[in-house]
Amino acid sequence: IMTIVRSISVVDFFGRQEYPRVSGAIAVVPSLARAAGPVMASFVLLQAGSYRPVVLGLVGSAVVSLILFGLLYEPKPKHE
């Protein structure tokens, strides 16, 4: 679902002309998170001795993402 939402959101906010540039810039953050996520989760697990902080951190980041997405304003229509 996120792939569909991201594609539509980028076009709605920035237009078709800017899609490749903006989409490429947006893709960097999830790529870094996918690379660093397992390492950070392992570090937290080793320090805490439990998966509970790992799961709470993941749930917390999901809630923050949901709130930030909800705060986005409705884009003005682009006439291209």
CSV table of C-alpha atoms in Angstrom, one decimal:
chain,number,residue,atom,x,y,z
A,1,ILE,CA,0.0,0.0,0.0
A,2,MET,CA,2.8,2.4,0.8
A,3,THR,CA,4.1,2.2,-2.8
A,4,ILE,CA,0.8,3.3,-4.1
A,5,VAL,CA,0.3,6.1,-1.5
A,6,ARG,CA,3.9,7.4,-2.1
A,7,SER,CA,3.4,7.5,-5.9
A,8,ILE,CA,0.1,9.3,-5.7
A,9,SER,CA,1.3,11.7,-3.0
A,10,VAL,CA,4.4,12.7,-4.9
A,11,VAL,CA,2.4,13.5,-8.0
A,12,ASP,CA,-0.3,15.4,-6.1
A,13,PHE,CA,2.2,17.5,-4.2
A,14,PHE,CA,4.9,18.1,-6.8
A,15,GLY,CA,3.4,17.3,-10.2
A,16,ARG,CA,4.4,14.9,-12.9
A,17,GLN,CA,7.5,16.9,-14.0
A,18,GLU,CA,9.1,16.6,-10.6
A,19,TYR,CA,8.2,13.0,-9.9
A,20,PRO,CA,11.5,11.3,-10.8
A,21,ARG,CA,13.6,13.8,-8.8
A,22,VAL,CA,11.4,13.9,-5.7
A,23,SER,CA,10.7,10.2,-5.7
A,24,GLY,CA,14.4,9.4,-5.9
A,25,ALA,CA,15.1,11.7,-3.0
A,26,ILE,CA,12.3,10.2,-0.9
A,27,ALA,CA,13.6,6.7,-1.6
A,28,VAL,CA,16.9,7.4,0.2
A,29,VAL,CA,15.4,7.5,3.7
A,30,PRO,CA,13.6,4.1,3.6
A,31,SER,CA,16.7,2.5,2.0
A,32,LEU,CA,18.8,3.8,4.9
A,33,ALA,CA,16.2,2.6,7.4
A,34,ARG,CA,16.1,-0.8,5.9
A,35,ALA,CA,19.9,-1.1,6.1
A,36,ALA,CA,20.2,0.4,9.7
A,37,GLY,CA,17.0,-1.1,11.2
A,38,PRO,CA,18.2,-4.6,11.8
A,39,VAL,CA,21.5,-3.4,13.2
A,40,MET,CA,19.8,-1.0,15.6
A,41,ALA,CA,17.2,-3.6,16.6
A,42,SER,CA,20.0,-6.0,17.4
A,43,PHE,CA,21.9,-3.4,19.5
A,44,VAL,CA,18.7,-2.5,21.5
A,45,LEU,CA,18.0,-6.2,22.0
A,46,LEU,CA,21.5,-6.9,23.3
A,47,GLN,CA,21.4,-3.8,25.6
A,48,ALA,CA,17.9,-4.5,27.0
A,49,GLY,CA,17.9,-8.2,26.9
A,50,SER,CA,14.3,-8.3,25.6
A,51,TYR,CA,12.4,-7.6,22.4
A,52,ARG,CA,10.0,-5.3,24.3
A,53,PRO,CA,11.9,-2.1,23.7
A,54,VAL,CA,12.4,-3.1,20.0
A,55,VAL,CA,8.7,-3.6,19.5
A,56,LEU,CA,7.8,-0.4,21.4
A,57,GLY,CA,10.3,1.6,19.3
A,58,LEU,CA,8.8,0.2,16.1
A,59,VAL,CA,5.2,0.9,17.2
A,60,GLY,CA,6.2,4.4,18.3
A,61,SER,CA,7.8,5.2,15.0
A,62,ALA,CA,4.8,3.9,13.1
A,63,VAL,CA,2.5,6.1,15.3
A,64,VAL,CA,4.7,9.2,14.7
A,65,SER,CA,4.7,8.5,10.9
A,66,LEU,CA,0.9,8.2,10.9
A,67,ILE,CA,0.5,11.5,12.8
A,68,LEU,CA,2.9,13.3,10.4
A,69,PHE,CA,1.1,11.9,7.4
A,70,GLY,CA,-2.2,13.0,8.8
A,71,LEU,CA,-0.8,16.6,9.2
A,72,LEU,CA,-0.1,16.9,5.5
A,73,TYR,CA,-2.2,19.6,3.9
A,74,GLU,CA,-4.3,18.9,0.8
A,75,PRO,CA,-2.3,19.9,-2.3
A,76,LYS,CA,-3.5,22.5,-4.7
A,77,PRO,CA,-4.3,21.0,-8.1
A,78,LYS,CA,-1.5,21.3,-10.7
A,79,HIS,CA,-2.5,22.3,-14.2
A,80,GLU,CA,0.0,20.6,-16.4
